mmCIF file of C-alpha atoms in Angstrom:
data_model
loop_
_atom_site.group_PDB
_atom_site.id
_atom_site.type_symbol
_atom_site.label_atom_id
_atom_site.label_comp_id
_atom_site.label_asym_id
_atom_site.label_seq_id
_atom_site.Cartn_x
_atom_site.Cartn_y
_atom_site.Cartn_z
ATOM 1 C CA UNK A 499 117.953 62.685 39.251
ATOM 2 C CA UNK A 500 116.135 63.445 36.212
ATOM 3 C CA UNK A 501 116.672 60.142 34.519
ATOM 4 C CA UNK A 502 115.431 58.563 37.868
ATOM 5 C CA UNK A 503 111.918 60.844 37.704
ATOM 6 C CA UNK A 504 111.547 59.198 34.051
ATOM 7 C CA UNK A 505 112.197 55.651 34.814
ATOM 8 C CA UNK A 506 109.984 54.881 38.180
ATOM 9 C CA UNK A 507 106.532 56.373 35.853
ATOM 10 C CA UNK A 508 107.678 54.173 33.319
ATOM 11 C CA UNK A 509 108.110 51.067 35.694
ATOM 12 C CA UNK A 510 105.353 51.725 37.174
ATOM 13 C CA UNK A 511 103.450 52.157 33.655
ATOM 14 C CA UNK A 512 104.934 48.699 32.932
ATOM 15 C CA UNK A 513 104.073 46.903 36.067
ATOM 16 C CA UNK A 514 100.047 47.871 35.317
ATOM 17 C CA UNK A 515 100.073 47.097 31.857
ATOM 18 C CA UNK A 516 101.411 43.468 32.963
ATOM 19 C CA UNK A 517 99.178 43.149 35.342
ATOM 20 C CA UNK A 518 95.668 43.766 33.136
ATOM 21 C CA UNK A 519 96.849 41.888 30.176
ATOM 22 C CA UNK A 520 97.304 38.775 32.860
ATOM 23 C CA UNK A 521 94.412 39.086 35.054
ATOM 24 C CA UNK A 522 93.160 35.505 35.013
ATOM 25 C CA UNK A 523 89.760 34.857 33.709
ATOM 26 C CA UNK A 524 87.399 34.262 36.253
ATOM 27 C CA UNK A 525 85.020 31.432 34.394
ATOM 28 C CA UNK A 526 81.485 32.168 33.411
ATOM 29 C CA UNK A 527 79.131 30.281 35.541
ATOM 30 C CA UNK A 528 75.811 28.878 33.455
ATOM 31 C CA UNK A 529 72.732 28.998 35.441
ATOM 32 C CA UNK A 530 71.222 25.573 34.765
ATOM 33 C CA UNK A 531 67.354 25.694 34.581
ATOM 34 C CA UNK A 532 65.394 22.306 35.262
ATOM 35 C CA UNK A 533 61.830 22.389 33.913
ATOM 36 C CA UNK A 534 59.385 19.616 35.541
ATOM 37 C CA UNK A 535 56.380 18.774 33.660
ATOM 38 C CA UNK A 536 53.842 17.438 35.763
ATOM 39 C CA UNK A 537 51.156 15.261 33.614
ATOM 40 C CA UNK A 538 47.800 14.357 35.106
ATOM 41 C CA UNK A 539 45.720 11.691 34.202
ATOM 42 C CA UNK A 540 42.316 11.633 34.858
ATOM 43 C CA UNK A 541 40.552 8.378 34.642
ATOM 44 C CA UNK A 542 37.109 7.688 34.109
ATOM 45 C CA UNK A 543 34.644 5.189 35.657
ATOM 46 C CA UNK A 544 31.656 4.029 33.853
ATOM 47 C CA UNK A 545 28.813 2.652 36.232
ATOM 48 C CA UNK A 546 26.657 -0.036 34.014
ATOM 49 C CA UNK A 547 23.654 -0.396 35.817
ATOM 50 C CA UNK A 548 21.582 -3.454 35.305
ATOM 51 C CA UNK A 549 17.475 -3.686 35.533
ATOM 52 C CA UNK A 550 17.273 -7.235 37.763
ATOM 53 C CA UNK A 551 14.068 -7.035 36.044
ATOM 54 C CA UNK A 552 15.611 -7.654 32.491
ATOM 55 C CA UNK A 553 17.795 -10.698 31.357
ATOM 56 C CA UNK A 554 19.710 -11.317 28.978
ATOM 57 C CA UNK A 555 18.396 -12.907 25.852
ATOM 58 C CA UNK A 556 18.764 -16.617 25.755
ATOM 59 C CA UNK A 557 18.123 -18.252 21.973
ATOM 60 C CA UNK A 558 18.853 -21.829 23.063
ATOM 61 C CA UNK A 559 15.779 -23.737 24.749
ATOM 62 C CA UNK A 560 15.424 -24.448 28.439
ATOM 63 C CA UNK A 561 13.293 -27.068 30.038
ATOM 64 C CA UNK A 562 11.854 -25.352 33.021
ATOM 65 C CA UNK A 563 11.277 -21.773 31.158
ATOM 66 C CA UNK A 564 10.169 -23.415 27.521
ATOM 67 C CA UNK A 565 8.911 -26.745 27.838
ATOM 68 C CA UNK A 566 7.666 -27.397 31.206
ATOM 69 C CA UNK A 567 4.699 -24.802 30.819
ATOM 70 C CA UNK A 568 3.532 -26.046 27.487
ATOM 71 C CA UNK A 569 3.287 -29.455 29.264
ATOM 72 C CA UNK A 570 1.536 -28.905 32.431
ATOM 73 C CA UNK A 571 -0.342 -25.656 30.499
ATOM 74 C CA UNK A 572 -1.705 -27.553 27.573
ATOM 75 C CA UNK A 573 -1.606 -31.397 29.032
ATOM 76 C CA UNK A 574 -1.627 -31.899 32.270
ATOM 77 C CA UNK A 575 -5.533 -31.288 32.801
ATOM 78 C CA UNK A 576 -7.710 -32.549 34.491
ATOM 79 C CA UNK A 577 -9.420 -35.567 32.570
ATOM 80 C CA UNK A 578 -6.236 -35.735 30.162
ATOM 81 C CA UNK A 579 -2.546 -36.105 31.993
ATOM 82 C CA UNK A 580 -2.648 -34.732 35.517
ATOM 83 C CA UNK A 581 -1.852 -37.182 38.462
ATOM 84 C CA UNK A 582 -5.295 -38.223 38.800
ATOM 85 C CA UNK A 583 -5.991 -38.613 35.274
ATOM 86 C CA UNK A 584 -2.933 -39.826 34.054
ATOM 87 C CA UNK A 585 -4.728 -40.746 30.599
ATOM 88 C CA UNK A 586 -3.061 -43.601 28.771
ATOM 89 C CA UNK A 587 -0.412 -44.092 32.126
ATOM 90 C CA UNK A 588 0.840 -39.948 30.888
ATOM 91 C CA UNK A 589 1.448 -37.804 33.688
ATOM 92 C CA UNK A 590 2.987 -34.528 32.360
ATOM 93 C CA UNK A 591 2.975 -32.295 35.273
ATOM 94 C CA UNK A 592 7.198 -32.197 36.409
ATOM 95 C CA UNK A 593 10.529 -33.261 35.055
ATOM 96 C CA UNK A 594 10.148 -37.036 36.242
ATOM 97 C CA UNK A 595 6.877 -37.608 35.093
ATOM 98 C CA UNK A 596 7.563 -36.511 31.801
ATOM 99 C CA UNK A 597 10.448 -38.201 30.961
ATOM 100 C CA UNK A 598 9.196 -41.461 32.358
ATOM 101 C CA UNK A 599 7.115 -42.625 29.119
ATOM 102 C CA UNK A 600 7.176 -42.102 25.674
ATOM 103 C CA UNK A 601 10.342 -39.692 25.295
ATOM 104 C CA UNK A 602 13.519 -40.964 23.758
ATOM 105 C CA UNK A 603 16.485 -38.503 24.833
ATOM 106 C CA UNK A 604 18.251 -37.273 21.913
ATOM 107 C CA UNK A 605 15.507 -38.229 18.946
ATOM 108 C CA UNK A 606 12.114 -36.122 18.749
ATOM 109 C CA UNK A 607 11.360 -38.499 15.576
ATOM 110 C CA UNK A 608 10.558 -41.439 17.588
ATOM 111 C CA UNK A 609 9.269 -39.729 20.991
ATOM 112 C CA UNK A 610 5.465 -40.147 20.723
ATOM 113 C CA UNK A 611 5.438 -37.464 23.362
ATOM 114 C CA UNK A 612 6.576 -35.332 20.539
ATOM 115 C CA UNK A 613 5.302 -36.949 17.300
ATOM 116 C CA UNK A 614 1.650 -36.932 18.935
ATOM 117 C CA UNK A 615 1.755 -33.327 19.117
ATOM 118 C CA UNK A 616 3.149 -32.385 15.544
ATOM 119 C CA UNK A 617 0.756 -34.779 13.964
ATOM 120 C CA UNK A 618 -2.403 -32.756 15.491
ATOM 121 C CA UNK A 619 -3.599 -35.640 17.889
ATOM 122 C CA UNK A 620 -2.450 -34.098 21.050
ATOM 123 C CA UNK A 621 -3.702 -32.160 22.620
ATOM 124 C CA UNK A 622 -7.077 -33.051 21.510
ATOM 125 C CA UNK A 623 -10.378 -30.428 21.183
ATOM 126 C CA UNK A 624 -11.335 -28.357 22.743
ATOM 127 C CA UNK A 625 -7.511 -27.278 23.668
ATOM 128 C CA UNK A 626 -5.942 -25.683 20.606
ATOM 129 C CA UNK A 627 -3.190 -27.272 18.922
ATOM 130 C CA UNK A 628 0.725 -26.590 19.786
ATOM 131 C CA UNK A 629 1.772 -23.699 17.565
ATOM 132 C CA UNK A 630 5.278 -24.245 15.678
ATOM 133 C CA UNK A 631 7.100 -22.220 18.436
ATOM 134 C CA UNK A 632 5.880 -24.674 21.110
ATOM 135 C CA UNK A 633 6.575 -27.896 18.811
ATOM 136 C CA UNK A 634 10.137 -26.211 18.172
ATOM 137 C CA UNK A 635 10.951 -25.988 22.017
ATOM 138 C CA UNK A 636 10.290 -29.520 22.578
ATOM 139 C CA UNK A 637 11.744 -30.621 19.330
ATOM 140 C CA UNK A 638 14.917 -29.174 20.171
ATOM 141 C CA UNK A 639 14.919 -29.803 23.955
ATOM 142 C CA UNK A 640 14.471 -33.858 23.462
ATOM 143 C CA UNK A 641 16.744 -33.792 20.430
ATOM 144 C CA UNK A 642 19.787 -32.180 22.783
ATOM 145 C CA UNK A 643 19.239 -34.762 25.349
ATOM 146 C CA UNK A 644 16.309 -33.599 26.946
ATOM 147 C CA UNK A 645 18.225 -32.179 30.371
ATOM 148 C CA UNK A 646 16.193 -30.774 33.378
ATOM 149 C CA UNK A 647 17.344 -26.916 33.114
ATOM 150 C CA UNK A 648 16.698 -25.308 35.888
ATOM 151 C CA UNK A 649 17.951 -21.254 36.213
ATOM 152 C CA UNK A 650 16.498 -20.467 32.976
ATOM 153 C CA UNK A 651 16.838 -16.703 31.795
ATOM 154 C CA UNK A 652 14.067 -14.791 31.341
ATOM 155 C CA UNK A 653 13.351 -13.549 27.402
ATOM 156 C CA UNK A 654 11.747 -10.252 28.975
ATOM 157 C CA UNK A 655 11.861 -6.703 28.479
ATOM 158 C CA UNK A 656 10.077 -4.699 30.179
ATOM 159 C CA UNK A 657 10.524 -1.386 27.941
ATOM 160 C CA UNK A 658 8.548 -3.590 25.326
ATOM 161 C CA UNK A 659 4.006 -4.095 26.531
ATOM 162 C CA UNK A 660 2.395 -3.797 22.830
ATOM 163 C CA UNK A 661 -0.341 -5.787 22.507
ATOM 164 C CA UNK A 662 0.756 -8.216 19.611
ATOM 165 C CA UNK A 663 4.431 -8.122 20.537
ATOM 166 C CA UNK A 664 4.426 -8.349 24.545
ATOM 167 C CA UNK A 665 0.990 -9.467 25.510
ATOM 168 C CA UNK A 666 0.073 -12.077 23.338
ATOM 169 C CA UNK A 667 2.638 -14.274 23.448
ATOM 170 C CA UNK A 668 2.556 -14.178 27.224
ATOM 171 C CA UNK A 669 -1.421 -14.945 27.167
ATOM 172 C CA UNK A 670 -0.575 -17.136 24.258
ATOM 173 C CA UNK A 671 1.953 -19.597 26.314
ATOM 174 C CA UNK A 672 0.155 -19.295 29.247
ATOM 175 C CA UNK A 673 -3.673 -18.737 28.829
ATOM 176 C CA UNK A 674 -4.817 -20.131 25.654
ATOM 177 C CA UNK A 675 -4.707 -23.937 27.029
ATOM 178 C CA UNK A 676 -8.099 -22.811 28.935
ATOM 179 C CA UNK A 677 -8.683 -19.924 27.602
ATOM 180 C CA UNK A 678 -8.791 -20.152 23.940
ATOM 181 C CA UNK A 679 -12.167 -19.289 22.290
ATOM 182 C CA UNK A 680 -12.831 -23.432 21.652
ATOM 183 C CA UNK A 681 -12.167 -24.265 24.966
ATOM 184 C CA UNK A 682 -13.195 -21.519 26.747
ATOM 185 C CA UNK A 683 -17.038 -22.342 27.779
ATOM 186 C CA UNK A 684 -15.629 -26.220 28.927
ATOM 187 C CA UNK A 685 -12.452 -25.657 30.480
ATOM 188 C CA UNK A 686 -11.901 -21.815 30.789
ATOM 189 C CA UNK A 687 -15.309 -20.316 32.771
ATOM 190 C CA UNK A 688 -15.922 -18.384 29.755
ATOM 191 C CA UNK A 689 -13.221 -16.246 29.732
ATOM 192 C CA UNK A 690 -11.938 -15.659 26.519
ATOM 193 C CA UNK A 691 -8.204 -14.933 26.121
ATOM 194 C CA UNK A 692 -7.360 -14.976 22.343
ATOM 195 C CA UNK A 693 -8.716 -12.061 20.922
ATOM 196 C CA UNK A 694 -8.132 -8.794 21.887
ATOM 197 C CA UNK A 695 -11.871 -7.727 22.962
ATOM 198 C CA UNK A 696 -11.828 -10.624 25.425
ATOM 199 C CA UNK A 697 -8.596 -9.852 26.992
ATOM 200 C CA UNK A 698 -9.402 -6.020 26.814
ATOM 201 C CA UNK A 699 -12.504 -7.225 29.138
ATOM 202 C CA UNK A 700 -10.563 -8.675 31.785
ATOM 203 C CA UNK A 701 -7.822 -6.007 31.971
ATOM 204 C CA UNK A 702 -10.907 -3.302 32.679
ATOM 205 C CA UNK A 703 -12.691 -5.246 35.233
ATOM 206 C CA UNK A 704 -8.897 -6.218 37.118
ATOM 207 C CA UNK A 705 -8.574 -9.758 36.401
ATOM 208 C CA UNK A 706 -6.547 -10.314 34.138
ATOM 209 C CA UNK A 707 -3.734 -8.774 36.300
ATOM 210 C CA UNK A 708 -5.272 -9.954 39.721
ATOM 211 C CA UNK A 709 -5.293 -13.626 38.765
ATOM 212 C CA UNK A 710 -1.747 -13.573 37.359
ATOM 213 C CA UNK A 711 -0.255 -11.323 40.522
ATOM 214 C CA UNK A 712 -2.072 -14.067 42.912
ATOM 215 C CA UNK A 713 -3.708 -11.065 44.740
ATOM 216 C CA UNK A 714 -5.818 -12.107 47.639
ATOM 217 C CA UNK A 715 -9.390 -13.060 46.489
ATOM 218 C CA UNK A 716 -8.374 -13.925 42.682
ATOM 219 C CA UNK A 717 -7.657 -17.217 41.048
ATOM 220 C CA UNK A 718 -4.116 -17.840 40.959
ATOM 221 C CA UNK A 719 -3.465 -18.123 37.210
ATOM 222 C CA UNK A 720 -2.060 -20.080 35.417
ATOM 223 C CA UNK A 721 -3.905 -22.841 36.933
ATOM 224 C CA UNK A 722 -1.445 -25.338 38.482
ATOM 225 C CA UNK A 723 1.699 -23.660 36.575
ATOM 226 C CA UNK A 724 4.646 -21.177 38.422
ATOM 227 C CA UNK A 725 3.425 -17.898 38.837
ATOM 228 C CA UNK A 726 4.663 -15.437 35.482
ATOM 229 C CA UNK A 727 7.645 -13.607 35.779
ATOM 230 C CA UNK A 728 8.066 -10.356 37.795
ATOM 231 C CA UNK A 729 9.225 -8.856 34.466
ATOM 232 C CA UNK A 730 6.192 -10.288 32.346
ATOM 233 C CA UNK A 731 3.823 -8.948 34.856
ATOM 234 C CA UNK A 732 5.249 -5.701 34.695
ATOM 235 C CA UNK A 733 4.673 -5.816 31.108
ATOM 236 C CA UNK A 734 1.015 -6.785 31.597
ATOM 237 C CA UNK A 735 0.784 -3.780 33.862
ATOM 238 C CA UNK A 736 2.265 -1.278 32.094
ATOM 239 C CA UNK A 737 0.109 -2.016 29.087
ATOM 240 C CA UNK A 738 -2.722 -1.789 30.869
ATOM 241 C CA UNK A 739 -1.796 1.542 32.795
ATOM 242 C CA UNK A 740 -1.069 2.458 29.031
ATOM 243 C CA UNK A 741 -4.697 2.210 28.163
ATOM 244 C CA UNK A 742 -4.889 -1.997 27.284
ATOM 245 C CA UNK A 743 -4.294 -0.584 23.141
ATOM 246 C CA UNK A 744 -4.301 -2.896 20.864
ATOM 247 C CA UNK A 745 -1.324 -1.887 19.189
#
């Protein structure tokens, strides 16, 4: 009896031991963390607003924006090469008329239209003389064919209305022809355009910018030419809401 007490604890001892030191692992699980990075892109628009007002700056010449006004401003008068004129069988008032006589496309040298003017005889006194920018545009317009341009840009800024940078050389392609100091009294009614006391005249009393607008009860100016540019008028009138300086 007594050697049956002692074996059953140590059986039992035995069977426990077995089973702890077998106990199968139970596997460790790995929690698996996903990290999403979300990236945002933020994209930028850039509005370029453009002034209809202001072109772009064209260096080449054009016909109907360089060389038609120095014709019909400087030429095509009356007594010298209008229609009813038409002095020595020269009418130089369009495209057609102009090309018609004394223009050889693609050579200036031998175009009398052109060699008449850089020798000084053309046009004659009291209209001044063509100044090298003038001679240059027509130069370089018969010399490249002489085309009919049409939907010329417009050289114009209208953040620029100083007196010798904006001003003049609008009065100067435009209003000299008449309204030159020489040829004033015979072909200009006196009005005086070259210097800056005569034009500073005209800008106080409102004519200067009422005769280039075309406002009702002016002369429309230039006489027989296209109206000026929206954008060169605006320069005229900001210079002269500016105080007409001559700076």
């Amino acid at each position: 009896m007594k050697k049956f007490v002692v074996i059953v604890p140590l059986l039992l001892l035995f069977i426990c031991f077995y089973a702890c030191t077998h106990k199968p692992q139970i596997p460790l699980t790995t929690k698996s963390t996903t990290t999403t990075t979300t990236t945002t892109t933020t994209t930028t628009t850039t509005t370029t607003t453009t002034d209809s007002t202001q072109d772009a700056v064209d260096t080449s010449v054009c016909f109907q924006r360089d060389v038609l006004p120095v014709f019909t401003g400087y030429c095509a008068k009356s007594g010298c090469h209008d229609a009813a004129s038409a002095k020595s069988g020269y009418i130089l008032t369009s495209y057609a008329t102009i090309i018609s006589k004394g223009l050889v496309k693609g050579s200036a040298g031998i175009s009398i239209l052109y060699t008449e003017c850089v020798s000084g005889k053309m046009p004659k006194s009291p209209t001044p003389r063509l100044d090298s920018t003038q001679l240059s545009f027509i130069s370089r317009w018969i010399d490249k064919g002489a085309p009919d341009d049409t939907g010329c840009i417009v050289n114009c800024d209208t953040t620029k209305f100083t007196f010798a940078a904006a001003i003049v050389p609008i009065l100067s392609s435009n209003c000299y022809s008449c309204h030159a100091t020489a040829s004033a009294a015979s072909t200009g009614g006196g009005i005086i355009l070259d210097t800056y006391a005569g034009v500073l005249t005209q800008a106080q009393n409102g004519k200067l910018l009422g005769d280039l607008q075309h406002a009702t009860g002016n002369n429309f100016m230039p006489l027989g030419s296209p109206q000026l540019s929206e954008c060169k008028i605006t320069q005229l009138s900001k210079w002269i809401a500016a105080g007409a300086q001559n700076n």
